[in-house]
């Protein structure tokens, strides 16, 4: 059986050597406030530069979020991208890479899925933010349990003063246990569960700059006993009471409605109609 070090073209082969995998596993398991590992120089340098230089324009991205808890864009239309994006997705979906993730995380039987719930790109311009949240736990239309996130940042000239660090908060939302700057070619692998709170604060960047990342999500077969919940936002301790109240009401209502839609098999219809209309690219809607 080929190892990823033998078949990879885009990811630096050194990360998949046995001694390095062992080190990454130790770093992942000791990650605080929940299991995670940061890998700098994850991709071949030329590959990272190509992805950065050919990242899709913000206005061309399909889905745009602009609400009380998030302002960013998302897209997974790889057929419209530079071929390197699809090649990276394929490498991150390969069986050798899944085995690599299983070794690091200790989670067996990892798999992927197609579409935006499997992989894609995120981008945010000046003022973008993604409040602290946990991810949805069960795929809305397939029997899959979300377990691991892989984020690859593609920001070549990012500065500390821009903000936008990936914040990782503790289970009680009392303190930020880790914060990672979204610099070019930095990969963050982390477990996603009911206490893996993460997000980023509002960024302040010059015109023409944006926070860019490539994402891939990984799943295992879903056990029947787990109760579905959607992405659930929480507020930081120092945020205004008005925002805290609005967030609690919104998230409680959203999760109740989404559970009902999933129970009655209507969530896919909702995503393709009402949700798509609410988040569509305003440029394309005109």
CSV table of N, CA and C in Angstrom, one decimal, residues 140-237:
chain,number,residue,atom,x,y,z
A,140,UNK,N,-26.8,17.1,7.5
A,140,UNK,CA,-28.3,17.3,7.4
A,140,UNK,C,-29.0,16.3,6.6
A,141,UNK,N,-28.4,15.7,5.6
A,141,UNK,CA,-29.1,14.8,4.7
A,141,UNK,C,-28.4,13.4,4.6
A,142,UNK,N,-27.3,13.2,5.2
A,142,UNK,CA,-26.6,11.9,5.1
A,142,UNK,C,-26.3,11.4,6.5
A,143,UNK,N,-26.2,10.1,6.7
A,143,UNK,CA,-25.9,9.6,8.1
A,143,UNK,C,-24.5,9.6,8.5
A,144,UNK,N,-24.0,10.9,8.6
A,144,UNK,CA,-22.6,11.1,8.9
A,144,UNK,C,-22.4,12.0,10.1
A,145,UNK,N,-21.4,11.7,10.9
A,145,UNK,CA,-21.1,12.4,12.1
A,145,UNK,C,-19.9,13.2,11.9
A,146,UNK,N,-20.0,14.6,12.0
A,146,UNK,CA,-18.8,15.4,11.8
A,146,UNK,C,-17.8,15.3,12.9
A,147,UNK,N,-16.5,15.1,12.6
A,147,UNK,CA,-15.5,14.8,13.6
A,147,UNK,C,-14.2,15.6,13.5
A,148,UNK,N,-13.8,16.0,12.3
A,148,UNK,CA,-12.5,16.7,12.2
A,148,UNK,C,-12.6,17.8,11.2
A,149,UNK,N,-12.0,18.9,11.5
A,149,UNK,CA,-11.9,20.0,10.5
A,149,UNK,C,-10.4,20.2,10.1
A,150,UNK,N,-10.2,20.5,8.8
A,150,UNK,CA,-8.9,20.9,8.4
A,150,UNK,C,-9.0,22.2,7.7
A,151,UNK,N,-8.3,23.2,8.2
A,151,UNK,CA,-8.3,24.6,7.6
A,151,UNK,C,-6.9,24.9,7.1
A,152,UNK,N,-6.8,25.4,5.9
A,152,UNK,CA,-5.5,25.8,5.4
A,152,UNK,C,-5.6,27.3,5.0
A,153,UNK,N,-4.8,28.1,5.7
A,153,UNK,CA,-4.9,29.6,5.5
A,153,UNK,C,-4.0,30.0,4.3
A,154,UNK,N,-4.5,31.0,3.6
A,154,UNK,CA,-3.9,31.4,2.3
A,154,UNK,C,-3.7,32.9,2.3
A,155,UNK,N,-3.1,33.5,3.3
A,155,UNK,CA,-3.0,34.9,3.4
A,155,UNK,C,-1.5,35.3,3.4
A,156,UNK,N,-0.9,35.7,2.3
A,156,UNK,CA,0.5,35.8,2.2
A,156,UNK,C,1.1,37.0,2.9
A,157,UNK,N,0.3,38.1,3.0
A,157,UNK,CA,0.9,39.3,3.6
A,157,UNK,C,0.1,39.7,4.9
A,158,UNK,N,-0.4,38.7,5.6
A,158,UNK,CA,-1.2,39.0,6.8
A,158,UNK,C,-0.4,39.6,7.9
A,159,UNK,N,-0.9,40.6,8.6
A,159,UNK,CA,-0.2,41.2,9.7
A,159,UNK,C,-1.0,41.0,11.0
A,160,UNK,N,-0.2,41.0,12.1
A,160,UNK,CA,-0.8,40.8,13.4
A,160,UNK,C,-2.0,41.8,13.7
A,161,UNK,N,-1.8,43.1,13.2
A,161,UNK,CA,-2.8,44.1,13.5
A,161,UNK,C,-4.1,44.0,12.7
A,162,UNK,N,-4.1,43.1,11.7
A,162,UNK,CA,-5.3,42.8,11.0
A,162,UNK,C,-6.3,42.0,11.9
A,163,UNK,N,-5.8,41.3,12.9
A,163,UNK,CA,-6.7,40.5,13.7
A,163,UNK,C,-7.0,39.2,12.9
A,164,UNK,N,-8.2,38.6,13.2
A,164,UNK,CA,-8.6,37.4,12.4
A,164,UNK,C,-8.0,36.2,12.9
A,165,UNK,N,-7.4,36.1,14.1
A,165,UNK,CA,-6.8,34.9,14.6
A,165,UNK,C,-7.9,33.8,14.8
A,166,UNK,N,-7.6,32.6,14.5
A,166,UNK,CA,-8.5,31.5,14.8
A,166,UNK,C,-8.5,31.3,16.3
A,167,UNK,N,-9.6,31.7,17.0
A,167,UNK,CA,-9.7,31.6,18.4
A,167,UNK,C,-10.3,30.2,18.8
A,168,UNK,N,-9.7,29.6,19.8
A,168,UNK,CA,-10.3,28.3,20.3
A,168,UNK,C,-10.6,28.6,21.8
A,169,UNK,N,-11.9,28.4,22.1
A,169,UNK,CA,-12.4,28.7,23.5
A,169,UNK,C,-12.7,27.5,24.3
A,170,UNK,N,-12.6,27.6,25.6
A,170,UNK,CA,-12.9,26.5,26.5
A,170,UNK,C,-14.4,26.1,26.4
A,171,UNK,N,-14.7,25.0,27.0
A,171,UNK,CA,-16.1,24.5,27.0
A,171,UNK,C,-17.1,25.4,27.6
A,172,UNK,N,-16.7,26.2,28.6
A,172,UNK,CA,-17.6,27.1,29.3
A,172,UNK,C,-17.7,28.5,28.7
A,173,UNK,N,-16.9,28.7,27.7
A,173,UNK,CA,-16.8,30.0,27.0
A,173,UNK,C,-16.4,31.1,28.0
A,174,UNK,N,-15.4,30.7,28.9
A,174,UNK,CA,-14.9,31.7,29.8
A,174,UNK,C,-13.6,32.3,29.4
A,175,UNK,N,-12.8,31.6,28.6
A,175,UNK,CA,-11.5,32.1,28.1
A,175,UNK,C,-11.1,31.5,26.8
A,176,UNK,N,-10.3,32.2,26.1
A,176,UNK,CA,-9.7,31.7,24.8
A,176,UNK,C,-8.4,31.0,25.1
A,177,UNK,N,-8.4,29.7,24.9
A,177,UNK,CA,-7.3,28.8,25.2
A,177,UNK,C,-6.2,28.8,24.2
A,178,UNK,N,-6.5,29.2,22.9
A,178,UNK,CA,-5.4,29.3,21.9
A,178,UNK,C,-5.9,30.2,20.8
A,179,UNK,N,-5.0,30.9,20.1
A,179,UNK,CA,-5.3,31.8,19.0
A,179,UNK,C,-4.2,31.7,18.0
A,180,UNK,N,-4.6,31.4,16.7
A,180,UNK,CA,-3.6,31.2,15.7
A,180,UNK,C,-3.8,32.2,14.5
A,181,UNK,N,-2.8,32.9,14.2
A,181,UNK,CA,-2.8,33.8,13.1
A,181,UNK,C,-3.0,33.1,11.7
A,182,UNK,N,-3.9,33.6,10.8
A,182,UNK,CA,-4.2,32.9,9.6
A,182,UNK,C,-3.2,33.2,8.5
A,183,UNK,N,-1.9,32.9,8.7
A,183,UNK,CA,-0.8,33.2,7.8
A,183,UNK,C,-0.8,32.1,6.7
A,184,UNK,N,-0.1,32.5,5.6
A,184,UNK,CA,0.0,31.7,4.4
A,184,UNK,C,0.6,30.3,4.7
A,185,UNK,N,-0.1,29.2,4.2
A,185,UNK,CA,0.4,27.9,4.3
A,185,UNK,C,0.4,27.3,5.7
A,186,UNK,N,-0.4,27.9,6.6
A,186,UNK,CA,-0.6,27.3,7.9
A,186,UNK,C,-1.9,26.4,7.9
A,187,UNK,N,-1.7,25.2,8.3
A,187,UNK,CA,-2.8,24.2,8.4
A,187,UNK,C,-3.1,24.0,9.9
A,188,UNK,N,-4.4,24.0,10.2
A,188,UNK,CA,-4.9,23.7,11.5
A,188,UNK,C,-5.8,22.5,11.4
A,189,UNK,N,-5.5,21.5,12.2
A,189,UNK,CA,-6.4,20.3,12.2
A,189,UNK,C,-7.0,20.2,13.6
A,190,UNK,N,-8.3,20.2,13.7
A,190,UNK,CA,-8.8,20.1,15.1
A,190,UNK,C,-10.1,19.2,15.1
A,191,UNK,N,-10.3,18.7,16.3
A,191,UNK,CA,-11.5,17.9,16.5
A,191,UNK,C,-12.7,18.8,16.6
A,192,UNK,N,-13.8,18.4,16.0
A,192,UNK,CA,-15.0,19.1,16.1
A,192,UNK,C,-16.0,18.3,16.9
A,193,UNK,N,-16.5,18.9,18.0
A,193,UNK,CA,-17.5,18.2,18.9
A,193,UNK,C,-18.3,19.3,19.6
A,194,UNK,N,-19.0,18.9,20.6
A,194,UNK,CA,-20.0,19.8,21.3
A,194,UNK,C,-19.3,20.9,22.2
A,195,UNK,N,-18.0,20.8,22.3
A,195,UNK,CA,-17.3,21.8,23.1
A,195,UNK,C,-16.1,22.5,22.4
A,196,UNK,N,-16.0,22.2,21.1
A,196,UNK,CA,-14.9,22.8,20.3
A,196,UNK,C,-15.2,24.1,19.7
A,197,UNK,N,-15.4,25.1,20.6
A,197,UNK,CA,-15.8,26.5,20.3
A,197,UNK,C,-14.6,27.2,19.6
A,198,UNK,N,-15.0,27.8,18.4
A,198,UNK,CA,-13.9,28.5,17.6
A,198,UNK,C,-14.6,29.6,16.8
A,199,UNK,N,-13.7,30.5,16.2
A,199,UNK,CA,-14.2,31.6,15.4
A,199,UNK,C,-13.1,32.6,15.3
A,200,UNK,N,-13.5,33.8,14.7
A,200,UNK,CA,-12.5,34.9,14.7
A,200,UNK,C,-13.2,36.2,14.8
A,201,UNK,N,-12.5,37.2,15.4
A,201,UNK,CA,-13.0,38.5,15.7
A,201,UNK,C,-13.0,39.3,14.4
A,202,UNK,N,-13.7,40.4,14.4
A,202,UNK,CA,-13.8,41.3,13.3
A,202,UNK,C,-12.4,41.8,12.8
A,203,UNK,N,-12.2,41.6,11.5
A,203,UNK,CA,-10.8,42.0,11.0
A,203,UNK,C,-10.8,43.4,10.5
A,204,UNK,N,-9.6,44.0,10.5
A,204,UNK,CA,-9.4,45.4,10.0
A,204,UNK,C,-8.3,45.3,9.0
A,205,UNK,N,-8.6,45.3,7.7
A,205,UNK,CA,-7.6,45.1,6.6
A,205,UNK,C,-7.8,46.2,5.6
A,206,UNK,N,-6.7,46.5,4.9
A,206,UNK,CA,-6.7,47.6,3.9
A,206,UNK,C,-7.5,47.1,2.7
A,207,UNK,N,-7.9,48.0,1.8
A,207,UNK,CA,-8.6,47.7,0.6
A,207,UNK,C,-7.9,46.7,-0.2
A,208,UNK,N,-8.5,45.7,-0.8
A,208,UNK,CA,-7.9,44.7,-1.6
A,208,UNK,C,-7.4,43.5,-0.8
A,209,UNK,N,-7.3,43.6,0.5
A,209,UNK,CA,-6.9,42.5,1.3
A,209,UNK,C,-8.1,41.7,1.9
A,210,UNK,N,-8.0,40.4,2.1
A,210,UNK,CA,-9.1,39.6,2.7
A,210,UNK,C,-8.5,38.4,3.4
A,211,UNK,N,-9.3,37.8,4.3
A,211,UNK,CA,-8.9,36.6,5.0
A,211,UNK,C,-9.4,35.4,4.2
A,212,UNK,N,-8.5,34.6,3.8
A,212,UNK,CA,-8.8,33.5,2.9
A,212,UNK,C,-8.4,32.2,3.5
A,213,UNK,N,-9.2,31.2,3.3
A,213,UNK,CA,-8.9,29.8,3.7
A,213,UNK,C,-9.5,28.8,2.9
A,214,UNK,N,-8.9,27.6,2.9
A,214,UNK,CA,-9.4,26.4,2.2
A,214,UNK,C,-9.8,25.5,3.4
A,215,UNK,N,-11.0,24.9,3.3
A,215,UNK,CA,-11.5,24.0,4.4
A,215,UNK,C,-11.8,22.6,3.8
A,216,UNK,N,-11.7,21.6,4.7
A,216,UNK,CA,-12.2,20.2,4.4
A,216,UNK,C,-12.7,19.7,5.7
A,217,UNK,N,-13.9,19.0,5.7
A,217,UNK,CA,-14.5,18.5,6.8
A,217,UNK,C,-14.5,16.9,6.7
A,218,UNK,N,-14.4,16.3,7.9
A,218,UNK,CA,-14.3,14.8,7.9
A,218,UNK,C,-15.3,14.2,8.8
A,219,UNK,N,-15.9,13.1,8.5
A,219,UNK,CA,-17.0,12.4,9.2
A,219,UNK,C,-16.7,11.0,9.5
A,220,UNK,N,-17.5,10.4,10.4
A,220,UNK,CA,-17.6,9.0,10.6
A,220,UNK,C,-19.1,8.6,10.5
A,221,UNK,N,-19.4,7.3,10.3
A,221,UNK,CA,-20.8,6.9,10.3
A,221,UNK,C,-21.5,7.4,11.6
A,222,UNK,N,-22.7,8.0,11.4
A,222,UNK,CA,-23.4,8.6,12.6
A,222,UNK,C,-24.1,7.6,13.4
A,223,UNK,N,-23.8,7.5,14.7
A,223,UNK,CA,-24.6,6.6,15.6
A,223,UNK,C,-26.0,7.2,15.8
A,224,UNK,N,-27.0,6.3,15.9
A,224,UNK,CA,-28.4,6.8,16.0
A,224,UNK,C,-28.7,7.6,17.3
A,225,UNK,N,-27.9,7.4,18.3
A,225,UNK,CA,-28.2,8.0,19.6
A,225,UNK,C,-27.9,9.5,19.7
A,226,UNK,N,-27.1,10.0,18.7
A,226,UNK,CA,-26.7,11.4,18.8
A,226,UNK,C,-27.9,12.3,18.3
A,227,UNK,N,-28.2,13.3,19.1
A,227,UNK,CA,-29.2,14.3,18.7
A,227,UNK,C,-28.7,15.3,17.8
A,228,UNK,N,-29.3,15.6,16.7
A,228,UNK,CA,-28.8,16.6,15.7
A,228,UNK,C,-28.8,18.0,16.3
A,229,UNK,N,-27.8,18.8,16.0
A,229,UNK,CA,-27.9,20.2,16.2
A,229,UNK,C,-27.1,20.9,15.1
A,230,UNK,N,-27.6,22.1,14.7
A,230,UNK,CA,-26.9,22.9,13.7
A,230,UNK,C,-25.7,23.6,14.3
A,231,UNK,N,-25.0,24.4,13.4
A,231,UNK,CA,-24.0,25.3,13.9
A,231,UNK,C,-24.6,26.2,15.0
A,232,UNK,N,-23.9,26.3,16.1
A,232,UNK,CA,-24.5,27.0,17.3
A,232,UNK,C,-23.5,28.1,17.8
A,233,UNK,N,-23.9,29.3,17.7
A,233,UNK,CA,-23.1,30.4,18.1
A,233,UNK,C,-23.2,30.7,19.6
A,234,UNK,N,-22.1,31.2,20.2
A,234,UNK,CA,-22.1,31.7,21.5
A,234,UNK,C,-21.4,33.1,21.5
A,235,UNK,N,-21.7,33.9,22.5
A,235,UNK,CA,-21.1,35.2,22.6
A,235,UNK,C,-19.9,35.1,23.6
A,236,UNK,N,-18.9,36.0,23.4
A,236,UNK,CA,-17.8,36.1,24.3
A,236,UNK,C,-18.3,36.8,25.6
A,237,UNK,N,-17.5,36.6,26.7
A,237,UNK,CA,-17.9,37.2,28.0
A,237,UNK,C,-18.1,38.7,28.0
